Structures are given as C-alpha cells and as structure tokens.
PDB file of C-alpha atoms in Angstrom:
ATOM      1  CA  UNK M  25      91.434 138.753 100.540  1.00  0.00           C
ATOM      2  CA  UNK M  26      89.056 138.843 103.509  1.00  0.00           C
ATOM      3  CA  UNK M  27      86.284 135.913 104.494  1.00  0.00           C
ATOM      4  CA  UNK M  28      83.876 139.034 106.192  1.00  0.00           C
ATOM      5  CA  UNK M  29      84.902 142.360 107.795  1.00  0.00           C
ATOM      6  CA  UNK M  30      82.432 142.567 110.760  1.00  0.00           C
ATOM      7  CA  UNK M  31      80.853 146.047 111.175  1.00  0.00           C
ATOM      8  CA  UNK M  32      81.703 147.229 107.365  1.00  0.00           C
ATOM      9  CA  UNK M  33      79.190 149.181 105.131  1.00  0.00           C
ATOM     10  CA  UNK M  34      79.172 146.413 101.953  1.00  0.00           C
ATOM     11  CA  UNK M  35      77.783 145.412  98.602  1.00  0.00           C
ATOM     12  CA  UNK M  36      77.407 142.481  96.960  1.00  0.00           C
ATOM     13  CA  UNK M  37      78.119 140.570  93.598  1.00  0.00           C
ATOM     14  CA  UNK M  38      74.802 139.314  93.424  1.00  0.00           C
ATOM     15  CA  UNK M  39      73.800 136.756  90.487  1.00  0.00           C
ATOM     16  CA  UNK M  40      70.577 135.794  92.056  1.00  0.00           C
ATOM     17  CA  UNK M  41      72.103 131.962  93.013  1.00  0.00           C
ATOM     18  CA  UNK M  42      72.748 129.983  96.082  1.00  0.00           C
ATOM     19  CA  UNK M  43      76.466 130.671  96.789  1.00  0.00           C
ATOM     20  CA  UNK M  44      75.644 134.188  96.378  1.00  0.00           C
ATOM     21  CA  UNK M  45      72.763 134.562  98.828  1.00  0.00           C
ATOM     22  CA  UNK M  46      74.708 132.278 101.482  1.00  0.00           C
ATOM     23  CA  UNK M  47      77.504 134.710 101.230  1.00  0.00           C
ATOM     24  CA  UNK M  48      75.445 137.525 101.728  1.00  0.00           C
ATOM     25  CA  UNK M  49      73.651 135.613 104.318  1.00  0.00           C
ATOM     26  CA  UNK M  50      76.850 135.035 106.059  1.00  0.00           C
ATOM     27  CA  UNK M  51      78.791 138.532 106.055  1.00  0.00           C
ATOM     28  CA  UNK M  52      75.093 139.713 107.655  1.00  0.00           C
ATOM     29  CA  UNK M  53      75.132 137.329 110.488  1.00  0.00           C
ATOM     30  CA  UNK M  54      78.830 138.625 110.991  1.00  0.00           C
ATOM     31  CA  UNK M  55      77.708 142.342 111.286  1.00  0.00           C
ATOM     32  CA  UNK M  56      78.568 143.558 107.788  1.00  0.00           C
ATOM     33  CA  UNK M  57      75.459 146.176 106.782  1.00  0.00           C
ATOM     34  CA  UNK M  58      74.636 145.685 103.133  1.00  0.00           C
ATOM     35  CA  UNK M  59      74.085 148.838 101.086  1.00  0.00           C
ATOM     36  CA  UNK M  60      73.309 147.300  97.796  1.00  0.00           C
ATOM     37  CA  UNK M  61      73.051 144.555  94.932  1.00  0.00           C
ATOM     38  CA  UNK M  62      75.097 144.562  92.284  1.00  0.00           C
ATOM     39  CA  UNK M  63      74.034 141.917  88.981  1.00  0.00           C
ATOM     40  CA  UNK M  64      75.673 142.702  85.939  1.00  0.00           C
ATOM     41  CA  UNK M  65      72.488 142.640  83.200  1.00  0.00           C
ATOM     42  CA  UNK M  66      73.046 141.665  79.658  1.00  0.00           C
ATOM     43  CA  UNK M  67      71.546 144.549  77.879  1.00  0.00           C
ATOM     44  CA  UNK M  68      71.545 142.597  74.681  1.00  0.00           C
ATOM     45  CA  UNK M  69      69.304 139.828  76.139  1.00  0.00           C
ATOM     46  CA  UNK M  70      66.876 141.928  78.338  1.00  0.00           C
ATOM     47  CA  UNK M  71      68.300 139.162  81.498  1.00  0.00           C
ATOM     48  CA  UNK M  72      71.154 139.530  83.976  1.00  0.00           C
ATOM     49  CA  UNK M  73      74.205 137.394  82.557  1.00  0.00           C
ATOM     50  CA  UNK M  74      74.830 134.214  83.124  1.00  0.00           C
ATOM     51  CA  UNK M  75      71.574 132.823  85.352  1.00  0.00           C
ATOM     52  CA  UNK M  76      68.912 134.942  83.107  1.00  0.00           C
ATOM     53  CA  UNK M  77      67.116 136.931  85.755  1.00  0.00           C
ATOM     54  CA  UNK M  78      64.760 139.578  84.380  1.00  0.00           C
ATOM     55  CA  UNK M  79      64.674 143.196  85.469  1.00  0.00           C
ATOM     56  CA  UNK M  80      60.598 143.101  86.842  1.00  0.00           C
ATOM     57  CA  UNK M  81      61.736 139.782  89.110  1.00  0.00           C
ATOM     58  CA  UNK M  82      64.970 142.009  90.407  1.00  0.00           C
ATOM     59  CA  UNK M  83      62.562 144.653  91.060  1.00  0.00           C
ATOM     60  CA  UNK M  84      60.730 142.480  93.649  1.00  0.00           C
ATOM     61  CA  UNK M  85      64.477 141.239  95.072  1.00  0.00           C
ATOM     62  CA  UNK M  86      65.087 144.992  95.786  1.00  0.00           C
ATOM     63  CA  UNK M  87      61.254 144.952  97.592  1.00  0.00           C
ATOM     64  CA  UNK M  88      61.895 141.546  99.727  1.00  0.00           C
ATOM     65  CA  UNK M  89      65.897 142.548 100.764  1.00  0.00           C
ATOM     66  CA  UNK M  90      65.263 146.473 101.181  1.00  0.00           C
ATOM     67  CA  UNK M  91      68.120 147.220  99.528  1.00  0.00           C
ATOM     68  CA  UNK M  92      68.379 148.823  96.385  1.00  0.00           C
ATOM     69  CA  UNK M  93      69.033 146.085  93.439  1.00  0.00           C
ATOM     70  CA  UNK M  94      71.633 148.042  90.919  1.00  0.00           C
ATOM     71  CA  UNK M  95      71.775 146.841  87.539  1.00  0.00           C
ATOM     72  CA  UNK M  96      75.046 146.768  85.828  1.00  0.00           C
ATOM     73  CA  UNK M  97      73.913 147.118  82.246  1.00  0.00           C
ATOM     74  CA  UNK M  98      77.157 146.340  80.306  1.00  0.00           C
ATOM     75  CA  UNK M  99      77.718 143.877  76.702  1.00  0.00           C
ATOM     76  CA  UNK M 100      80.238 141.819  77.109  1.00  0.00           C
ATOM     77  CA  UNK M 101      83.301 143.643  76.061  1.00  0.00           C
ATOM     78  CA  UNK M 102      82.859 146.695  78.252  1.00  0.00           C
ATOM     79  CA  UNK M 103      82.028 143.672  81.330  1.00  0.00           C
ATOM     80  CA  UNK M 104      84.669 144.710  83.579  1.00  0.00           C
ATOM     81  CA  UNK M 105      84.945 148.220  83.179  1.00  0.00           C
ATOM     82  CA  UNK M 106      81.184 148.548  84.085  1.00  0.00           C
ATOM     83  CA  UNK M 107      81.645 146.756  87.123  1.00  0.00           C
ATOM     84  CA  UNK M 108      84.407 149.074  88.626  1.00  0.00           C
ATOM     85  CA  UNK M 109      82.142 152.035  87.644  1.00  0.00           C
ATOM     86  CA  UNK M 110      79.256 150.545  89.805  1.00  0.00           C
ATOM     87  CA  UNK M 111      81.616 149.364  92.632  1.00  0.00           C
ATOM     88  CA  UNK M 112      83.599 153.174  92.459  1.00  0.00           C
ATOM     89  CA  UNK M 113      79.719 154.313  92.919  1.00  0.00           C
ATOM     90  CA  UNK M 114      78.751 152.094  95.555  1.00  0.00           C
ATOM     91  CA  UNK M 115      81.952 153.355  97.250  1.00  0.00           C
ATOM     92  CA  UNK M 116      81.105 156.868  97.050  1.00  0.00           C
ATOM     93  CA  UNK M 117      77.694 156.148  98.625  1.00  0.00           C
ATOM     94  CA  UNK M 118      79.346 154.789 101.791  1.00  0.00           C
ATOM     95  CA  UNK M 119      80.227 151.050 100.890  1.00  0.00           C
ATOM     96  CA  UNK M 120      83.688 149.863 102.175  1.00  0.00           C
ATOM     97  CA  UNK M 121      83.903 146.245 100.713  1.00  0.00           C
ATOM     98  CA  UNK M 122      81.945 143.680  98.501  1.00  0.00           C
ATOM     99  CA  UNK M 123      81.023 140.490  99.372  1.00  0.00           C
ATOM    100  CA  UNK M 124      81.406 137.795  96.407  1.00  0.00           C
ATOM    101  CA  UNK M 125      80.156 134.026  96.517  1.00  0.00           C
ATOM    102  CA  UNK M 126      83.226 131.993  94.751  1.00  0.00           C
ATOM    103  CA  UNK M 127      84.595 129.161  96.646  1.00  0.00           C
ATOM    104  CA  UNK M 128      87.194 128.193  95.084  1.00  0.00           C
ATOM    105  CA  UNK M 129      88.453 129.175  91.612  1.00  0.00           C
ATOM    106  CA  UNK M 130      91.274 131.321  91.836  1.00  0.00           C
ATOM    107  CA  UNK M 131      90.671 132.831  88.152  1.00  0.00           C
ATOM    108  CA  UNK M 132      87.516 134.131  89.706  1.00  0.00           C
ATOM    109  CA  UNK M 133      88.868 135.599  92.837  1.00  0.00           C
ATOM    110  CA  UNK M 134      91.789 137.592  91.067  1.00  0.00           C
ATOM    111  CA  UNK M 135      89.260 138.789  88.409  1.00  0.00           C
ATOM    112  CA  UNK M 136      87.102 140.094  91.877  1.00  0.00           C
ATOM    113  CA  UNK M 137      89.930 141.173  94.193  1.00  0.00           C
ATOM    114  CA  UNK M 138      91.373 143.426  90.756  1.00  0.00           C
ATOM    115  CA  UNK M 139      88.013 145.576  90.464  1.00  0.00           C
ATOM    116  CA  UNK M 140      88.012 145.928  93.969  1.00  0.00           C
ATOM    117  CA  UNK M 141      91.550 146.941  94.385  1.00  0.00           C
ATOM    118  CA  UNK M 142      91.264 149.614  90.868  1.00  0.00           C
ATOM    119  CA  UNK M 143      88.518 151.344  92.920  1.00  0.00           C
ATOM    120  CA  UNK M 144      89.714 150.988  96.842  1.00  0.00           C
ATOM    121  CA  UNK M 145      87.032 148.679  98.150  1.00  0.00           C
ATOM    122  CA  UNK M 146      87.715 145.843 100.401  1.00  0.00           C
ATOM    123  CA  UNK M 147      87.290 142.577  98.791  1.00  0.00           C
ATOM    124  CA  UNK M 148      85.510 139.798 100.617  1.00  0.00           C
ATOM    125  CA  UNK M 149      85.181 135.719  99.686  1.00  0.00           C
ATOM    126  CA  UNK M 150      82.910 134.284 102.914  1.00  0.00           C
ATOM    127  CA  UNK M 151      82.772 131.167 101.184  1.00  0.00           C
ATOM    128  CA  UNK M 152      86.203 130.835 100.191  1.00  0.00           C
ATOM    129  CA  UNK M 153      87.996 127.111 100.092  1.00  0.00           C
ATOM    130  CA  UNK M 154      85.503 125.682 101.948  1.00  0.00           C
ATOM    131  CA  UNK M 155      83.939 122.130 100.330  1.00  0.00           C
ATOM    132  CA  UNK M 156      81.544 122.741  97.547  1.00  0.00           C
ATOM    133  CA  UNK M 157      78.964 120.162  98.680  1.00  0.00           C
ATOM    134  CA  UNK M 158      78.732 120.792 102.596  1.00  0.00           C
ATOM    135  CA  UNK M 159      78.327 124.952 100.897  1.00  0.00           C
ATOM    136  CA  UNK M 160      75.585 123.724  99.260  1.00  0.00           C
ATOM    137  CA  UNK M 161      73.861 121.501 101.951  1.00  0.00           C
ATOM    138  CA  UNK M 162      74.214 124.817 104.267  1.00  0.00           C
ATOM    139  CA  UNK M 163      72.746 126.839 101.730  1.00  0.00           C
ATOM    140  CA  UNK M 164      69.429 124.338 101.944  1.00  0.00           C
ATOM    141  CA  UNK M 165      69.468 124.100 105.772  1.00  0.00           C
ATOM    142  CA  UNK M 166      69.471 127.634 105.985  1.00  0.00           C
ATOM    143  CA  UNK M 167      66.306 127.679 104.423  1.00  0.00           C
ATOM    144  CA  UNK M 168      67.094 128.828 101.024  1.00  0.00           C
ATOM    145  CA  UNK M 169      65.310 127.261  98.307  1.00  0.00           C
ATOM    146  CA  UNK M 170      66.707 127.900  95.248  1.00  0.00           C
ATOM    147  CA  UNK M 171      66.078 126.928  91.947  1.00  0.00           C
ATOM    148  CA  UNK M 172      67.801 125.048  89.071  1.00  0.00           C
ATOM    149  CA  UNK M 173      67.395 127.526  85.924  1.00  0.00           C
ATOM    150  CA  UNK M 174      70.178 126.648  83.574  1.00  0.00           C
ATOM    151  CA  UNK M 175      71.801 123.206  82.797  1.00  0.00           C
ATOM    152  CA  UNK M 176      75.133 122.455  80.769  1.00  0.00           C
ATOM    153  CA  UNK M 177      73.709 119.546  78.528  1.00  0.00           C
ATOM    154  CA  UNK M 178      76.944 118.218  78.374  1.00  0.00           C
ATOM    155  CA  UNK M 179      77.204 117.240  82.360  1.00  0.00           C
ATOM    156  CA  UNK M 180      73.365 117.236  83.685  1.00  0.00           C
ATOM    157  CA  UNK M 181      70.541 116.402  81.964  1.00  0.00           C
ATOM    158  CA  UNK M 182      67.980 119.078  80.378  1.00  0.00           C
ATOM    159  CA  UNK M 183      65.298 118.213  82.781  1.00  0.00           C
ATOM    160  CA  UNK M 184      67.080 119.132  85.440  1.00  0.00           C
ATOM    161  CA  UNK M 185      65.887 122.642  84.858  1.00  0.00           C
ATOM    162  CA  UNK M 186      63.220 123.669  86.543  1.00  0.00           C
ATOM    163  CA  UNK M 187      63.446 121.810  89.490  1.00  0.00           C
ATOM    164  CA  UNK M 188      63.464 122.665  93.207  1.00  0.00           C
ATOM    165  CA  UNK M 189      67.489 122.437  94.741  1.00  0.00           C
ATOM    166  CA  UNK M 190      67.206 119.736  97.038  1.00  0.00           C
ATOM    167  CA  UNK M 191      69.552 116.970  98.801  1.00  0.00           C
ATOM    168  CA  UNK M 192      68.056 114.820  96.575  1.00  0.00           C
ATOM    169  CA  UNK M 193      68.800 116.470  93.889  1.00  0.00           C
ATOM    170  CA  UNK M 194      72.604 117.159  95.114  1.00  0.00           C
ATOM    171  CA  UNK M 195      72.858 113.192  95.601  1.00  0.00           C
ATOM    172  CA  UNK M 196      71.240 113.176  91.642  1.00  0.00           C
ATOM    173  CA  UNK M 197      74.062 115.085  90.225  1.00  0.00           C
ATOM    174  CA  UNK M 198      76.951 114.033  92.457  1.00  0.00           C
ATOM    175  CA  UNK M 199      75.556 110.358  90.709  1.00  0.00           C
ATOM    176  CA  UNK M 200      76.059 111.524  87.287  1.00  0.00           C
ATOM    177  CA  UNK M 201      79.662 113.149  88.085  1.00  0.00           C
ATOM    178  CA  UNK M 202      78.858 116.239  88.227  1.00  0.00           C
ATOM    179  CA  UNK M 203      79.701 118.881  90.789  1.00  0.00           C
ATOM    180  CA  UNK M 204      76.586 119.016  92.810  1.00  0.00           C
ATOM    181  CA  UNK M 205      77.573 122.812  93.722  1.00  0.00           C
ATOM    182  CA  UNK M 206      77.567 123.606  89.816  1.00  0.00           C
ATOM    183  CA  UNK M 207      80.922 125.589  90.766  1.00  0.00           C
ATOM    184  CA  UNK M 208      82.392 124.201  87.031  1.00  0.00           C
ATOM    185  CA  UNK M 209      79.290 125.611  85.248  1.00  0.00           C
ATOM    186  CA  UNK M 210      77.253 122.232  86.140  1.00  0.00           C
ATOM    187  CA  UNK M 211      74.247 124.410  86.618  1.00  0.00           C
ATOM    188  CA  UNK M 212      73.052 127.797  87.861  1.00  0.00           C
ATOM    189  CA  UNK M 213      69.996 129.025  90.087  1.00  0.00           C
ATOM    190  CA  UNK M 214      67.618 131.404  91.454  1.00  0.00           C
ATOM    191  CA  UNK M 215      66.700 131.782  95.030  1.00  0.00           C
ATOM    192  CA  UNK M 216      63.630 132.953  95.432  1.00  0.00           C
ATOM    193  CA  UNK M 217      63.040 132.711  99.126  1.00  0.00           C
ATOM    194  CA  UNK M 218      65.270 132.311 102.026  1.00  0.00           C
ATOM    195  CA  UNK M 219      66.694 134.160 105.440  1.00  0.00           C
ATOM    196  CA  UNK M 220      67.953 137.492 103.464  1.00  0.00           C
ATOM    197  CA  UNK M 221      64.345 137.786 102.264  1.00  0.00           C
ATOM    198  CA  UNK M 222      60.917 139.709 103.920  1.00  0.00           C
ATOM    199  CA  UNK M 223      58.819 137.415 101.484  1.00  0.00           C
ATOM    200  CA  UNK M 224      58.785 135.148  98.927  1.00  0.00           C
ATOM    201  CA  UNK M 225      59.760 136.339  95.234  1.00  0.00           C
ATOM    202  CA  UNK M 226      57.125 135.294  92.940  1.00  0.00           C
ATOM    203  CA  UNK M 227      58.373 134.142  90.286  1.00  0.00           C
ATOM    204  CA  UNK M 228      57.158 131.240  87.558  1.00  0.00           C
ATOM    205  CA  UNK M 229      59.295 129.138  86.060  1.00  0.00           C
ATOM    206  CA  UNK M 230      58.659 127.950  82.596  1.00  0.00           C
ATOM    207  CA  UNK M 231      59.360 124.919  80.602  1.00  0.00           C
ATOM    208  CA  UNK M 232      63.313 124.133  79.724  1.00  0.00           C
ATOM    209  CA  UNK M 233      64.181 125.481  76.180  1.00  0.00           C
ATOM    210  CA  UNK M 234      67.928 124.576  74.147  1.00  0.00           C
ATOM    211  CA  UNK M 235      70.012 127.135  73.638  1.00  0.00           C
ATOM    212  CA  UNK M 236      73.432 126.517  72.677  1.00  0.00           C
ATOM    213  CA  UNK M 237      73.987 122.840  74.582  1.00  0.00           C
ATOM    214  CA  UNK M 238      72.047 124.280  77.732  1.00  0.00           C
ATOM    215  CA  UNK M 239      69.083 123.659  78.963  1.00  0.00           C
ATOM    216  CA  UNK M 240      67.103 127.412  80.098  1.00  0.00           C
ATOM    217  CA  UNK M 241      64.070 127.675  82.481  1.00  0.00           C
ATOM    218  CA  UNK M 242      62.808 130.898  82.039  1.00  0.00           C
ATOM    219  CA  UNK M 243      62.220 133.162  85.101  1.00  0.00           C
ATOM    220  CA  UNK M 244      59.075 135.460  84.640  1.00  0.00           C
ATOM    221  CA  UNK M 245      57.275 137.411  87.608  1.00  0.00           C
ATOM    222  CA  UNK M 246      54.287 136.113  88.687  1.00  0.00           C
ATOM    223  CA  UNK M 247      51.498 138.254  88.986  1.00  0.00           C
ATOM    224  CA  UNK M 248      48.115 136.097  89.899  1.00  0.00           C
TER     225      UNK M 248
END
C-alpha cells in the first residue's frame, strides 16, 4: 500500500465525492500524472453506484479535468470483475497505479489493493489513516465545494440533502452523532467545482426523494 508514488502515470477510483477529489487532488500536487477516471455506473439505474451521478454530468467532469471519464458499466454481481477489466485497460494505456480515496476501513482497502494486485497496478490510499474530520475540513479549504446528495435516514436527517458541504454543516452532523466525513455511509456527495477542475460543473440539484430509508437529491446537468 502506497500514500502517492511521485512521478507515476495513474488513474483514479473516482465516485464523484469529496475524499475522492482530495485524493486526486493530492497525488497531483505530489507529481503523479492522471490518465483517467474510473466510476463504476449502475447500468440498471442509468447513475454511477452508490452517489447517483448521471452519464451527461460525467461527460462535463471529463470536459472540466481533461481527462477522459471511463464508465465502468457493471450490475452488481459482475462489480469486481468489471473493475479489474477497466484497471487491466487503463494499464495497458500507460497507467502504473490508482489512486483511491478510503481513509480508513480496512475492508475497503483489501477489496482495492486485490484488483490492483490481479492486474499489476500499483495501489495508492493518499488519504489513508489520517482523521476523518480534519480530511474533510481540508477538502473545504482547498476550495472544493461539494455537495450532500444522499442521506442514510437512519443517522442524518432527509433534508440534509441538497445542501452545500460546509463547516457548518460538519459541526451539524458531528451534533447529531454522526460521522461528519460520512466514511460509515452517513452521507455521500458531488463536487462540482474545486482545484482539479477548469470550470464549474453545472449541475442542478433537485428536491430530496425516499428511497429505501435514504434521502436522494437528484443530480441533472444544467443547461440554461
């Protein structure tokens, strides 16, 4: 396991939140060149898994970062096995490593550093052990701005979705008990603007809905 390889050809586990554009932003300002994105994209649902990005707002990620934005279309029981197959691609196109945003659960790194090791890429954690809440407070002073888009109902409240990331909003949630860097499934987000970006991703952001004991804020592209 590696925090960043300075100089290395990379892509990146992108999900479109804050820990993952931090970690990107971080293996950048080490050297690392980024090749790619990589978001797995629930082909069932028409949105990348887990934070519900659509493919027209990715399209405009790939525009702002210049890189190209690969979609990992995959259902859920051929997950894994679609993401070696993108990362063995990546690899033949130059990449040496990929950069992943988990900070501390070790389920998630082994699950990481075993697709990386079953194609021969380097596996890299910048974020890894470091405190959840001073991650997040970086993530805002570096001028990201991300976006709450999914709540768990059962440890933040619906109306929570929606709203701007702020320290505020950190204090909010660390109130209520929860993990104000959502790394328990609190909350996910969207970063629509920040340091890794040449402009602003327009996106609108539409009122919460219930689905299954979370609260969603739909992502669409805005186009006036």
């Amino acid at each position: 396991m590696n925090k960043v390889l300075p100089g290395l050809r990379f892509v990146a586990s992108y999900s479109g939140g804050k820990d993952s554009v931090l970690a990107i932003h971080r293996a950048l300002q080490s050297g690392m060149k980024l090749q790619a994105l990589l978001i797995t994209y629930n082909v069932d649902r028409g949105r990348s898994w887990f934070h519900g990005i659509p493919a027209e707002v990715l399209a405009e990620v790939e525009r702002s970062v210049g890189v190209p934005v690969r979609l990992i279309r995959t259902t859920g029981p051929e997950y894994a096995a679609a993401f070696e197959a993108a990362l063995a691609e990546e690899k033949a196109r130059g990449a040496a490593a990929c950069v992943f945003g988990d900070i501390d659960i070790q389920g998630h790194l082994d699950w990481c550093s075993e697709r990386c090791r079953a194609v021969g890429l380097e596996a890299c954690f910048p974020l890894w052990q470091e405190e959840r809440l001073a991650l997040a407070k970086e993530c805002l002073a570096s001028g990201f701005k991300p976006i709450v888009t999914v709540t768990d109902t059962r440890r933040l409240p619906a109306d929570f979705a929606g709203r701007l990331l702020t320290e505020e909003l950190l204090a909010e949630m660390a109130k209520l008990g929860a993990d104000p860097c959502g790394e328990n499934g609190e909350y996910h987000s969207f970063v629509p603007e920040g340091p890794i970006f040449a402009r602003l991703i327009p996106v609108a952001v539409g009122p919460a809905q219930l689905v299954d004991g979370y609260a969603v804020a739909p992502l669409a592209l805005q186009t006036t």
